[in-house]
XYZ file of C-alpha atoms in Angstrom:
730
model
C -18.412 -16.888 42.118
C -18.103 -18.191 38.544
C -14.565 -18.489 37.130
C -13.799 -15.725 34.602
C -11.018 -16.985 32.306
C -8.021 -14.688 31.828
C -7.598 -13.497 28.239
C -4.331 -15.355 27.746
C -5.550 -18.507 29.516
C -5.366 -21.715 27.487
C -8.827 -22.857 26.378
C -8.178 -26.320 27.900
C -8.870 -24.890 31.351
C -12.172 -23.322 30.348
C -13.552 -25.743 27.772
C -11.788 -29.027 28.499
C -9.010 -30.715 26.485
C -11.163 -32.329 23.737
C -12.932 -29.132 22.607
C -9.759 -27.052 23.024
C -7.878 -29.496 20.782
C -10.444 -29.138 17.956
C -10.441 -25.329 18.265
C -6.629 -25.242 18.143
C -6.140 -27.724 15.307
C -9.062 -26.804 13.067
C -9.479 -23.083 13.679
C -6.134 -21.949 15.135
C -7.766 -20.713 18.384
C -5.687 -21.253 21.539
C -6.667 -18.650 24.163
C -9.785 -16.891 25.413
C -8.670 -13.775 23.485
C -8.348 -15.784 20.227
C -11.892 -17.050 20.686
C -13.234 -13.541 21.387
C -11.725 -12.474 18.052
C -13.375 -15.386 16.199
C -16.282 -13.296 14.972
C -19.596 -14.581 13.578
C -19.640 -14.785 9.788
C -23.270 -13.651 9.706
C -26.443 -13.675 11.823
C -29.672 -15.572 11.303
C -32.924 -14.218 12.653
C -35.288 -16.686 14.130
C -38.062 -15.156 12.054
C -35.957 -14.983 8.899
C -34.753 -18.039 7.069
C -31.434 -18.556 5.342
C -31.548 -18.911 1.586
C -31.550 -22.606 0.740
C -31.618 -21.674 -2.957
C -27.918 -20.772 -2.804
C -26.740 -24.167 -1.547
C -26.415 -25.659 -5.045
C -23.256 -23.503 -5.438
C -21.776 -24.808 -2.192
C -21.292 -28.540 -2.816
C -18.769 -30.036 -0.329
C -18.917 -26.894 1.860
C -19.885 -27.018 5.540
C -22.960 -24.848 5.975
C -25.325 -23.805 8.742
C -28.931 -23.031 7.808
C -32.029 -22.038 9.738
C -35.223 -23.525 8.287
C -38.634 -24.983 8.975
C -39.546 -28.654 8.673
C -42.099 -29.189 5.865
C -42.421 -32.954 6.194
C -40.627 -36.021 7.546
C -41.096 -39.651 6.582
C -39.394 -42.955 7.311
C -38.783 -45.196 4.288
C -37.701 -48.832 4.447
C -35.494 -50.751 2.050
C -33.780 -54.192 1.901
C -37.078 -55.940 2.577
C -37.777 -53.739 5.618
C -34.404 -54.357 7.248
C -32.985 -50.891 6.418
C -34.539 -47.566 7.465
C -34.046 -44.100 6.056
C -35.539 -40.865 7.405
C -36.092 -38.153 4.784
C -36.856 -34.692 6.121
C -37.735 -31.822 3.775
C -36.992 -28.351 5.109
C -37.976 -25.031 3.550
C -37.263 -21.362 3.909
C -39.509 -19.877 1.238
C -36.612 -19.561 -1.241
C -36.145 -23.271 -1.776
C -36.409 -26.750 -0.316
C -33.659 -29.040 0.899
C -33.642 -32.719 1.743
C -32.013 -34.078 4.902
C -31.345 -37.818 5.172
C -30.654 -39.962 8.246
C -29.931 -43.712 8.121
C -30.086 -46.803 10.299
C -30.480 -46.631 14.048
C -29.959 -42.870 13.873
C -33.436 -42.168 12.459
C -35.548 -42.274 15.622
C -34.335 -39.215 17.548
C -34.544 -36.790 14.585
C -37.943 -38.276 13.674
C -39.163 -37.348 17.163
C -37.443 -33.910 17.221
C -38.095 -32.664 13.704
C -41.873 -32.453 13.508
C -43.508 -30.618 10.574
C -43.811 -26.910 11.446
C -40.889 -26.959 13.894
C -37.822 -24.823 13.236
C -34.168 -25.659 13.794
C -30.587 -24.855 12.893
C -28.963 -27.520 10.713
C -25.250 -27.935 10.005
C -23.584 -30.352 7.632
C -21.716 -30.854 4.396
C -23.678 -30.110 1.235
C -23.726 -33.047 -1.197
C -25.612 -34.012 -4.325
C -27.461 -37.323 -4.708
C -29.650 -38.212 -7.718
C -29.259 -34.613 -8.989
C -30.690 -33.295 -5.706
C -28.864 -31.161 -3.155
C -28.963 -32.691 0.328
C -27.395 -32.776 3.799
C -26.704 -36.313 5.029
C -26.851 -36.819 8.803
C -26.686 -33.101 9.621
C -26.243 -31.979 13.212
C -29.235 -29.910 14.317
C -30.351 -27.691 17.184
C -34.128 -27.192 17.589
C -35.116 -23.541 17.991
C -38.144 -24.187 20.176
C -38.554 -22.965 23.772
C -40.607 -24.548 26.526
C -44.171 -23.293 26.618
C -43.762 -23.052 30.405
C -41.091 -20.429 29.893
C -43.017 -17.836 27.886
C -40.601 -14.959 28.662
C -37.626 -16.971 27.504
C -39.561 -17.925 24.376
C -40.362 -14.282 23.596
C -36.763 -13.251 24.170
C -35.582 -16.133 22.036
C -37.946 -15.263 19.191
C -36.417 -11.806 18.719
C -32.828 -12.951 19.077
C -30.190 -12.710 16.352
C -28.408 -16.051 16.072
C -24.665 -15.752 15.377
C -23.423 -18.162 12.705
C -19.696 -18.781 13.259
C -17.064 -19.997 10.808
C -17.172 -23.668 11.834
C -15.658 -27.020 10.927
C -16.892 -30.602 10.598
C -15.976 -31.447 14.201
C -17.518 -28.366 15.806
C -20.795 -26.861 14.605
C -21.560 -23.160 14.787
C -23.859 -23.459 17.831
C -21.203 -25.411 19.759
C -18.720 -22.631 19.014
C -21.365 -20.167 20.276
C -21.466 -22.094 23.584
C -17.656 -21.936 23.792
C -17.819 -18.169 23.218
C -20.418 -17.898 26.019
C -17.880 -19.481 28.375
C -15.182 -16.856 27.638
C -17.412 -13.817 27.054
C -17.185 -12.579 30.678
C -13.417 -12.123 30.171
C -14.139 -9.469 27.499
C -14.338 -7.070 30.497
C -10.550 -7.412 30.827
C -9.757 -6.564 27.188
C -7.252 -3.700 26.986
C -8.457 -0.953 24.658
C -5.754 -0.120 22.068
C -7.367 3.072 20.751
C -6.314 6.375 22.349
C -9.423 7.759 24.148
C -9.356 11.019 22.134
C -9.401 9.093 18.858
C -12.200 6.788 20.002
C -14.397 9.620 21.259
C -13.616 11.850 18.282
C -14.838 9.169 15.896
C -17.802 8.089 18.014
C -16.595 4.492 18.385
C -17.904 2.230 21.182
C -15.413 0.935 23.818
C -13.736 -2.403 23.011
C -15.516 -4.388 25.741
C -18.885 -3.235 24.428
C -17.858 -4.038 20.833
C -16.899 -7.620 21.764
C -20.205 -8.192 23.577
C -22.210 -6.694 20.719
C -20.456 -8.647 17.955
C -21.071 -11.994 19.687
C -24.447 -11.341 21.309
C -26.160 -8.484 19.458
C -29.612 -7.353 20.528
C -30.244 -5.455 17.278
C -28.707 -4.980 13.842
C -27.470 -1.565 14.976
C -25.392 -3.366 17.649
C -23.674 -5.375 14.914
C -22.879 -2.200 12.927
C -21.440 -0.455 16.005
C -19.270 -3.461 16.817
C -18.018 -3.955 13.265
C -17.106 -0.298 12.837
C -15.136 -0.348 16.081
C -13.337 -3.670 15.420
C -12.370 -2.602 11.886
C -10.757 0.504 13.363
C -8.763 -1.617 15.817
C -7.331 -3.779 13.059
C -6.571 -0.889 10.706
C -5.107 1.362 13.396
C -2.879 -1.186 15.139
C -1.495 -2.331 11.769
C -0.881 1.247 10.604
C 0.864 2.081 13.897
C 3.205 -0.874 13.329
C 4.000 0.446 9.849
C 4.291 4.078 11.007
C 6.812 3.034 13.668
C 8.766 1.214 10.969
C 8.803 4.382 8.814
C 9.794 6.485 11.833
C 12.660 4.139 12.743
C 13.906 4.169 9.137
C 13.879 7.954 9.069
C 16.271 7.929 12.057
C 18.859 5.704 10.295
C 21.891 7.356 8.695
C 22.487 7.007 4.940
C 24.904 8.574 2.497
C 23.152 11.235 0.369
C 23.633 10.372 -3.324
C 23.442 13.284 -5.771
C 24.278 12.948 -9.478
C 27.392 14.873 -10.574
C 26.714 17.653 -13.132
C 28.064 16.615 -16.525
C 28.507 13.071 -15.229
C 27.248 9.622 -16.166
C 23.521 10.417 -15.846
C 23.780 13.526 -18.035
C 25.784 11.578 -20.641
C 23.114 8.824 -20.628
C 20.210 11.283 -20.930
C 21.969 13.042 -23.816
C 22.109 9.854 -25.889
C 18.475 8.763 -25.319
C 16.659 8.546 -28.674
C 13.331 9.566 -27.086
C 12.039 11.876 -24.378
C 10.858 10.506 -21.041
C 7.109 10.548 -20.412
C 5.759 13.139 -17.994
C 5.156 10.277 -15.524
C 8.749 9.063 -15.747
C 10.037 12.595 -15.148
C 7.800 13.124 -12.102
C 8.680 9.755 -10.529
C 12.411 10.272 -11.233
C 12.276 13.595 -9.393
C 10.630 11.924 -6.356
C 13.397 9.293 -6.349
C 16.258 11.805 -6.786
C 14.863 13.931 -3.924
C 14.851 10.828 -1.687
C 18.377 9.806 -2.732
C 19.680 13.262 -1.778
C 18.601 12.921 1.893
C 20.735 11.556 4.697
C 18.347 8.756 5.671
C 17.573 5.710 3.503
C 14.974 5.969 0.759
C 12.242 3.313 0.985
C 10.157 3.675 -2.132
C 7.741 1.424 -4.009
C 7.642 2.048 -7.752
C 4.596 0.471 -9.271
C 3.388 0.843 -12.763
C 1.483 -0.571 -15.634
C 3.084 -3.324 -17.664
C 5.381 -1.524 -20.125
C 5.234 1.908 -18.483
C 9.029 2.180 -18.431
C 9.890 1.319 -14.812
C 13.264 -0.164 -15.826
C 14.274 3.153 -17.392
C 13.383 5.023 -14.172
C 15.305 2.486 -12.061
C 18.340 2.671 -14.361
C 18.499 6.474 -14.116
C 18.391 6.170 -10.292
C 21.262 3.649 -10.432
C 23.289 5.956 -12.695
C 22.745 8.861 -10.281
C 24.175 6.739 -7.451
C 27.179 5.663 -9.559
C 27.717 9.362 -10.393
C 28.003 10.107 -6.687
C 30.711 7.448 -6.239
C 28.478 4.592 -5.037
C 27.341 1.257 -6.478
C 23.851 -0.001 -7.317
C 22.535 -3.568 -7.254
C 19.441 -4.814 -9.032
C 17.888 -8.009 -7.721
C 15.743 -10.031 -10.171
C 13.585 -13.073 -9.293
C 14.839 -15.427 -12.039
C 18.004 -15.979 -14.078
C 16.087 -15.393 -17.326
C 15.007 -12.002 -16.027
C 18.439 -11.089 -14.622
C 20.023 -11.882 -18.011
C 17.275 -9.939 -19.786
C 17.811 -6.862 -17.566
C 21.574 -7.103 -18.027
C 21.166 -7.301 -21.787
C 18.678 -4.423 -22.079
C 20.599 -2.150 -19.644
C 23.944 -2.644 -21.431
C 22.172 -1.992 -24.761
C 20.547 1.202 -23.448
C 23.863 2.446 -22.017
C 26.039 1.493 -25.025
C 29.671 2.543 -24.502
C 28.715 3.982 -21.067
C 28.445 0.353 -19.851
C 32.064 -0.318 -20.767
C 33.889 1.859 -18.229
C 37.608 1.029 -18.049
C 37.389 -1.149 -21.170
C 38.903 -0.514 -24.597
C 36.474 1.670 -26.570
C 34.443 2.370 -23.469
C 33.480 5.884 -22.386
C 35.611 7.844 -19.886
C 32.414 8.636 -17.984
C 31.238 4.999 -18.120
C 31.133 2.246 -15.542
C 31.093 -1.538 -15.707
C 27.736 -3.347 -15.626
C 28.209 -6.921 -14.382
C 25.880 -9.918 -14.175
C 26.007 -12.333 -11.246
C 23.891 -15.493 -11.214
C 24.211 -18.894 -9.565
C 24.922 -20.801 -12.768
C 27.873 -18.679 -14.006
C 31.177 -20.431 -14.623
C 33.927 -20.009 -12.000
C 36.231 -17.635 -13.985
C 33.366 -15.266 -14.954
C 32.064 -15.328 -11.400
C 35.497 -14.588 -9.929
C 35.917 -11.642 -12.303
C 32.474 -10.245 -11.381
C 33.191 -10.549 -7.628
C 36.500 -8.741 -8.076
C 34.823 -5.912 -10.026
C 32.331 -5.475 -7.165
C 34.823 -5.402 -4.304
C 37.171 -2.943 -6.105
C 34.289 -0.686 -7.153
C 35.208 -1.164 -10.823
C 31.579 -2.259 -11.474
C 29.125 0.524 -10.631
C 26.074 -1.584 -11.466
C 25.478 -5.269 -10.733
C 22.414 -7.202 -11.846
C 21.733 -10.613 -10.400
C 19.506 -13.164 -8.758
C 19.665 -14.122 -5.080
C 23.287 -15.160 -5.820
C 23.974 -11.492 -4.923
C 23.047 -12.216 -1.320
C 25.686 -14.884 -0.656
C 28.306 -14.144 1.982
C 31.160 -14.103 -0.540
C 29.696 -11.105 -2.364
C 31.341 -7.903 -1.105
C 30.701 -4.387 -2.395
C 33.072 -1.433 -2.453
C 30.281 1.045 -1.538
C 26.695 -0.162 -2.014
C 24.437 2.899 -2.280
C 21.184 1.642 -3.828
C 19.320 -1.669 -3.962
C 16.614 -2.071 -6.621
C 14.348 -5.085 -6.085
C 12.363 -6.148 -9.131
C 9.042 -7.941 -8.659
C 8.938 -7.585 -4.885
C 6.312 -10.302 -4.333
C 8.748 -12.969 -5.497
C 11.377 -12.095 -2.892
C 11.363 -13.101 0.731
C 11.889 -10.274 3.178
C 15.001 -12.053 4.497
C 16.608 -11.819 1.067
C 16.003 -8.078 0.793
C 17.409 -7.662 4.258
C 20.562 -9.673 3.535
C 21.347 -7.488 0.523
C 20.710 -4.295 2.464
C 23.195 -5.376 5.144
C 25.996 -5.343 2.539
C 26.278 -1.546 2.611
C 28.614 0.228 5.071
C 25.567 2.294 5.944
C 22.021 1.215 5.035
C 21.664 1.666 1.253
C 18.664 3.347 -0.332
C 15.939 0.883 -1.404
C 13.715 1.000 -4.480
C 11.140 -1.789 -4.822
C 9.511 -2.270 -8.238
C 6.351 -4.185 -8.956
C 4.692 -4.655 -12.326
C 1.474 -5.925 -10.792
C -0.422 -2.730 -10.076
C -1.740 -2.653 -6.515
C -4.855 -0.745 -5.442
C -3.996 2.220 -3.221
C -5.484 0.682 -0.085
C -3.449 -2.478 -0.509
C -0.300 -0.438 -1.019
C -1.128 1.402 2.219
C -1.495 -1.840 4.158
C 0.982 -4.186 2.519
C 3.702 -1.646 1.791
C 2.749 0.901 4.425
C 6.395 1.416 5.320
C 7.269 2.442 1.740
C 6.506 5.715 -0.014
C 4.695 4.955 -3.264
C 5.285 6.248 -6.803
C 2.941 5.280 -9.618
C 3.647 5.182 -13.365
C 0.363 4.881 -15.225
C 1.262 6.443 -18.564
C 2.572 4.292 -21.429
C 5.566 5.559 -23.457
C 4.837 7.017 -26.902
C 4.826 4.476 -29.708
C 3.465 1.595 -27.589
C 0.571 -0.159 -29.276
C -2.784 -1.210 -27.835
C -3.333 -4.914 -27.095
C -6.602 -6.581 -28.126
C -7.608 -9.495 -25.868
C -10.160 -12.202 -26.724
C -11.415 -15.333 -24.950
C -11.228 -18.507 -27.093
C -13.765 -21.106 -25.781
C -11.986 -24.170 -27.175
C -14.529 -26.755 -25.987
C -17.731 -24.993 -27.129
C -16.186 -23.615 -30.330
C -13.193 -25.708 -31.470
C -13.050 -23.736 -34.750
C -12.100 -20.645 -32.696
C -8.926 -22.445 -31.568
C -8.136 -23.437 -35.168
C -8.560 -19.767 -36.119
C -6.178 -18.754 -33.267
C -3.376 -20.841 -34.783
C -4.136 -19.319 -38.211
C -3.705 -15.853 -36.637
C -0.313 -16.905 -35.222
C 0.755 -18.106 -38.673
C -0.446 -14.819 -40.276
C 1.586 -12.732 -37.797
C 4.715 -14.848 -38.412
C 4.243 -14.434 -42.188
C 4.181 -10.654 -41.646
C 7.619 -10.994 -40.046
C 6.418 -10.903 -36.397
C 6.809 -13.429 -33.547
C 4.529 -15.191 -31.072
C 4.418 -16.623 -27.544
C 2.376 -19.670 -26.527
C 2.099 -20.004 -22.728
C 1.217 -23.239 -20.877
C 0.733 -23.848 -17.125
C 3.034 -26.895 -16.959
C 6.410 -28.053 -18.322
C 5.509 -31.699 -18.971
C 9.016 -33.149 -18.910
C 8.039 -36.047 -16.643
C 9.161 -34.263 -13.466
C 5.918 -32.354 -12.971
C 3.690 -35.419 -13.039
C 0.017 -34.328 -13.042
C -0.981 -37.382 -10.974
C 0.685 -35.789 -7.953
C -1.475 -32.729 -8.479
C -4.697 -34.699 -8.919
C -5.430 -34.467 -5.217
C -5.484 -30.660 -5.293
C -7.175 -30.359 -8.670
C -10.731 -31.268 -9.357
C -10.594 -34.986 -10.173
C -12.886 -34.467 -13.169
C -10.549 -31.962 -14.833
C -7.786 -33.142 -17.100
C -4.197 -32.265 -16.141
C -3.030 -28.761 -17.191
C -1.575 -28.493 -20.690
C 2.209 -28.795 -20.916
C 4.864 -26.881 -22.870
C 6.573 -30.010 -24.212
C 3.316 -31.573 -25.498
C 1.872 -28.389 -27.031
C 5.184 -27.570 -28.778
C 5.187 -31.034 -30.344
C 1.519 -30.769 -31.440
C 2.103 -27.355 -33.012
C 5.277 -28.435 -34.834
C 3.461 -31.420 -36.347
C 0.149 -29.665 -36.921
C -1.035 -26.060 -37.285
C 2.441 -24.439 -37.106
C 4.396 -27.012 -39.144
C 7.332 -25.459 -40.960
C 7.648 -22.510 -38.555
C 10.559 -22.315 -36.073
C 8.951 -23.381 -32.747
C 11.140 -23.632 -29.605
C 10.486 -24.227 -25.895
C 11.567 -22.259 -22.815
C 11.007 -23.279 -19.182
C 12.628 -23.010 -15.777
C 14.180 -26.487 -15.693
C 16.317 -26.012 -18.805
C 20.062 -25.641 -18.511
C 20.800 -21.883 -18.000
C 23.042 -21.743 -21.092
C 20.254 -23.289 -23.208
C 17.712 -20.870 -21.768
C 19.925 -17.905 -22.573
C 20.560 -19.254 -26.070
C 16.810 -19.626 -26.807
C 16.052 -16.138 -25.422
C 18.914 -14.599 -27.415
C 17.733 -16.260 -30.670
C 14.128 -15.273 -29.973
C 15.205 -11.663 -29.322
C 17.204 -11.761 -32.595
C 14.110 -12.947 -34.497
C 15.519 -16.379 -35.402
C 12.928 -18.268 -33.312
C 9.410 -17.403 -34.541
C 7.201 -19.064 -31.884
C 8.252 -19.539 -28.268
C 6.247 -22.093 -26.257
C 6.967 -21.286 -22.616
C 5.833 -21.446 -19.004
C 5.386 -18.233 -17.031
C 9.183 -17.700 -16.965
C 8.408 -15.042 -19.587
C 5.912 -13.323 -17.268
C 8.025 -10.351 -16.280
C 10.580 -8.185 -17.969
C 11.039 -10.130 -21.206
C 11.189 -7.470 -23.909
C 10.969 -8.494 -27.572
C 9.262 -5.604 -29.450
C 8.721 -7.763 -32.554
C 6.349 -10.162 -30.673
C 2.777 -9.286 -31.524
C 0.663 -12.273 -30.494
C 0.341 -14.413 -27.381
C -1.827 -17.515 -26.964
C -2.378 -18.540 -23.313
C -3.491 -22.181 -23.019
C -5.706 -23.155 -20.030
C -5.920 -19.435 -19.249
C -8.435 -20.157 -16.463
C -5.606 -21.728 -14.440
C -3.806 -18.380 -14.101
C -4.701 -15.469 -11.814
C -6.037 -12.171 -13.162
C -2.849 -10.218 -12.395
C -0.702 -12.965 -13.894
C -2.690 -12.891 -17.157
C -2.329 -9.106 -17.305
C 1.385 -9.460 -16.677
C 1.805 -12.098 -19.410
C -0.206 -10.070 -21.897
C 2.214 -7.173 -21.376
C 4.890 -9.112 -23.286
C 3.213 -8.321 -26.646
C 2.491 -5.000 -28.359
C 5.812 -3.598 -27.149
C 6.709 -2.279 -30.606
C 4.821 -0.231 -33.176
C 2.581 -3.127 -34.378
C -0.647 -3.792 -32.417
C -0.654 -6.692 -29.928
C -3.093 -9.594 -29.732
C -3.666 -11.837 -26.692
C -5.867 -14.963 -26.947
C -7.084 -16.603 -23.715
C -7.880 -20.263 -24.454
C -10.184 -22.033 -21.986
C -12.415 -25.116 -21.862
C -14.501 -23.726 -18.979
C -18.195 -23.176 -19.733
C -19.549 -19.703 -20.246
C -21.375 -19.353 -16.916
C -18.374 -20.376 -14.763
C -16.583 -17.904 -12.421
C -13.339 -18.739 -14.280
C -14.806 -17.475 -17.556
C -16.072 -14.323 -15.817
C -12.475 -13.714 -14.693
C -11.178 -14.124 -18.246
C -13.887 -11.796 -19.570
C -12.747 -9.149 -17.053
C -9.160 -9.416 -18.339
C -10.366 -9.155 -21.957
C -12.500 -6.109 -21.134
C -9.810 -3.779 -19.745
C -6.104 -2.980 -20.032
C -6.171 -1.113 -16.708
C -3.989 -3.129 -14.328
C -5.218 -1.232 -11.258
C -8.821 -2.113 -12.096
C -7.853 -5.767 -12.671
C -5.942 -5.988 -9.398
C -9.073 -4.825 -7.558
C -11.120 -7.554 -9.288
C -8.416 -10.090 -8.445
C -8.410 -9.102 -4.779
C -12.171 -9.105 -4.453
C -12.204 -12.658 -5.780
C -9.264 -13.996 -3.792
C -9.655 -11.938 -0.596
C -6.468 -10.360 0.489
C -4.500 -13.022 2.333
C -2.631 -11.686 5.301
C -1.270 -8.231 4.706
C 1.456 -8.764 7.288
C 3.033 -11.372 5.087
C 1.893 -14.190 7.292
C 0.599 -16.035 4.265
C 4.247 -16.976 3.801
C 4.511 -18.667 7.172
C 1.113 -20.291 7.345
C -0.267 -18.267 10.259
C -3.886 -17.132 9.964
C -4.678 -13.692 8.661
C -4.425 -10.855 11.177
C -7.418 -9.243 9.466
C -10.675 -10.758 10.594
C -13.032 -7.824 10.216
C -11.260 -5.490 7.813
C -11.638 -6.021 4.055
C -8.785 -4.191 2.364
C -10.740 -3.209 -0.745
C -14.067 -2.280 0.886
C -12.663 -0.411 3.862
C -10.570 2.091 1.940
C -11.656 5.085 4.034
C -10.977 3.412 7.377
C -7.473 2.412 6.241
C -6.627 5.896 4.910
C -7.895 7.603 8.089
C -6.158 5.062 10.337
C -2.890 5.718 8.528
C -3.186 9.476 9.168
C -4.029 8.949 12.841
C -1.212 6.400 13.254
C 1.377 8.707 11.683
C 0.317 11.527 14.031
C 0.341 9.314 17.146
C 3.809 7.889 16.349
C 5.252 11.347 15.575
C 4.120 12.582 19.019
C 5.087 9.437 20.974
C 7.300 7.020 18.983
C 7.716 4.564 21.888
C 3.962 4.758 22.740
C 4.864 5.413 26.382
C 1.603 7.266 27.005
C -0.489 4.525 25.335
C 0.117 1.236 27.182
C -3.060 -0.342 25.718
C -1.843 0.275 22.176
C 1.586 -1.101 23.063
C -0.004 -4.314 24.372
C -2.128 -4.696 21.218
C 0.974 -4.198 19.040
C 2.869 -6.874 20.949
C -0.024 -9.287 20.402
C -0.149 -8.475 16.691
C 3.593 -8.505 16.212
C 4.617 -11.766 17.738
C 8.317 -12.353 17.164
C 7.852 -13.575 13.626
C 5.807 -10.591 12.502
C 8.132 -8.189 14.276
C 10.989 -9.622 12.214
C 8.892 -9.373 9.081
C 8.375 -5.650 9.609
C 11.960 -5.154 10.800
C 13.169 -6.522 7.511
C 10.391 -5.018 5.401
C-alpha cells in the first residue's frame, strides 16, 4: 500500500531533501499540512488562455501562463556559431516572445510546435521594448493520442496555478501537492458540526481536495467558502477566549468622586464636548466602574478630540484615588501631550504646589533624555502617589519606575508600540489596570474586529466645532514645475497673513541616512528621497528667503527638539521643515499650510495623519502633495484618493486594499508568514462578523473547548508559542 504522509510529517520524507529545502526556504512550507494550506492563486482552463496583455505591468515578476504556440524559428548569429530560438505564443489577448539560447534550443524546438499548447513559467523581462520570457520552464499540455480518455479528461480539467518561486514552478508544486493530498483524509475539522451544517459548509477534507483538484468552478467556490470560515472562526475563537479570560481578571472599579477633580475640570472648559465625545466618555466611564479590567480601543478621525476624552478618563481615575499613565511613541509627542494637558488643566495640574488647586494633582513627564535630578523627582512623585498623571515614552516601562496605585494605562498610537511594552506597563499595577488604546489612523470595522478583536471599540467621527476644512491638492512637480513655484508662493502668502507652515520630507539628510544604502531597496532609476536638511537650505536661500525656517527631526538633541517645538508653538518659527516626527499629536492651531515633498513615498494613512496637523484653528487648512510620479502611475492614483476625501475610514480601506492586510495576528512583526491565506479582511466583512458572533457564543458555553477537540487542535496550530504570547499580551 502507498505511504500516506502524516500531516505533521516533515516534507523531506515525502518529497526528498532537495525539494523540501526549496519549499522551506522559499515558501515557508515544512510539513504536509503546510503544503495542503498552500492554496492555488488561480486556475487556468485548458480551453481558456491567460491574459498575456497584462504582462507588461509585471516586469521582474515570476509568472505562469497557459498559451498556444503561434510560431517558432531558430536564428543564428556570430557567423552561424550562436543559435537563438524565438517562440511566439498567443492567447487571443496578446502575443509574447520566448527566447532560448545556445545548446538549449533543440528540445524546446522539438516540443513547442506551432498549434501546440503548454504552460510556461519564468521571469518577465523587457528587451528592445518588447516583453519576453527568457529560457522559461514549460510543461506541454498535450496527451497521447493512444490515451483518448485521459485526453478528454485532461481537456476539461482546471489547472491550479500556485504561488511559486524561481526554483520551483507552479506545476512542480502541483506534483508535490499530489504527493501529500491523500493525507487530507486525516485533517481534523475545527468547525463544530452544528455550525458547519447550519451554514451549509462542506467538510474540511472535501474542501482541501476541491481547492487543489477542482472538477468544476462550483467546487472552487465551495472550498473557498469553507476555508475562509476556518480562518475567520479559529482566529475569532482565539480573540474571544482572550476577552473571556480578561473578563475573569479582578480590577479595582474607578468611579469619579462627585464634586472632585473631573467636575472641576469640566466646569472650567471653555467649550462643550461634542455629542461623540460625550457618548464615548460614557462608554469608558461605564467600563472603568466595573470590577474587571477595561480593554477599549478609541479610534477617531484626526482632530476629533481623542486626547480630551482620554484626559477625562485619567481624571476620573485620579478622582477615585488611583494614578493614570499615558504612553506616547516619541519624546516629541510625550512633551507635546504633557504641554497640552497641563495647559488644559491649568491650576488643576499643580496639586500640592503653591498656587495650585486643592482639588488638583501633579502631572509629570518622564522620558529617557531627562536630566538626573528631574527624573529622580518624577520617580518620587510616582511612588508616593503625589503625581496622579504621568506622561512618558517607553522610559515608563523600566524596572525602576514604581507606581503608588496604577489604575489606568492609556496607549497613544497603538501601532507604534510592541505588545511586550504594553504588557510591561500593565504589570506595574497591584491589580491589572484598565487599558485604553488610542489610534488616530481610522481602521475599517472588519480590521478592528480581527486585529483588535480582544478590545471593545469606540469611534469618534465628529470634528469639534470651530475646526476648519482642509483642502488637499496634488502638485506634479516634474510635469508642471510652475505648480511647485506657486506652492512656495502660497506658503509665503500664509506666513504674511500671520500663519505658519510645515514642510515634510521623507529623509533627514544629515549624512547618517545615506541614500546609497537604500539604493538596493529603491528603484535604481529613482533619485534618493528628498531630505529635511537640503530642502531647508534651498528654501532659506530661495523661495522662502527672509522667513524664519527651522528644522525638526528625530536625531536632534531632545533639548533642541523641545526648543524648536516650543518656539514654533509660540509663533516665533514661521516654517518648520520636518520628518514625520510631526505626524501625530502635534497641535499648533496657527499652522494653516503643509507641503509634503515626495508625497508618493508615504502611505495613504500616513498622509492623512500628516495633513491633520493643519486647519486646527479657525482658518482653513491647505495640504499640498508634491510628487514627480507621472499621472498614470499607481502612486499618483493613491495621492488623488487622499486629495479627494477627508474621510479617514474610507482612506484606510483604500490603503488596505492596496497593501493587503499583513498578518492580523501581529506576525508581521516577527517575520512569520501571514496566518490568513484565503481570507481577505476587507472583502470578507460578513464572514468575519458572523464568525465573531459564533466564536463568542461557543466560548461562552465552553471556554476551555473541552467538547470541541478539533477546534482546540486548530487553535494550537494557529497559536504556536509566539502567537499565544502575542495574544496573551494583547
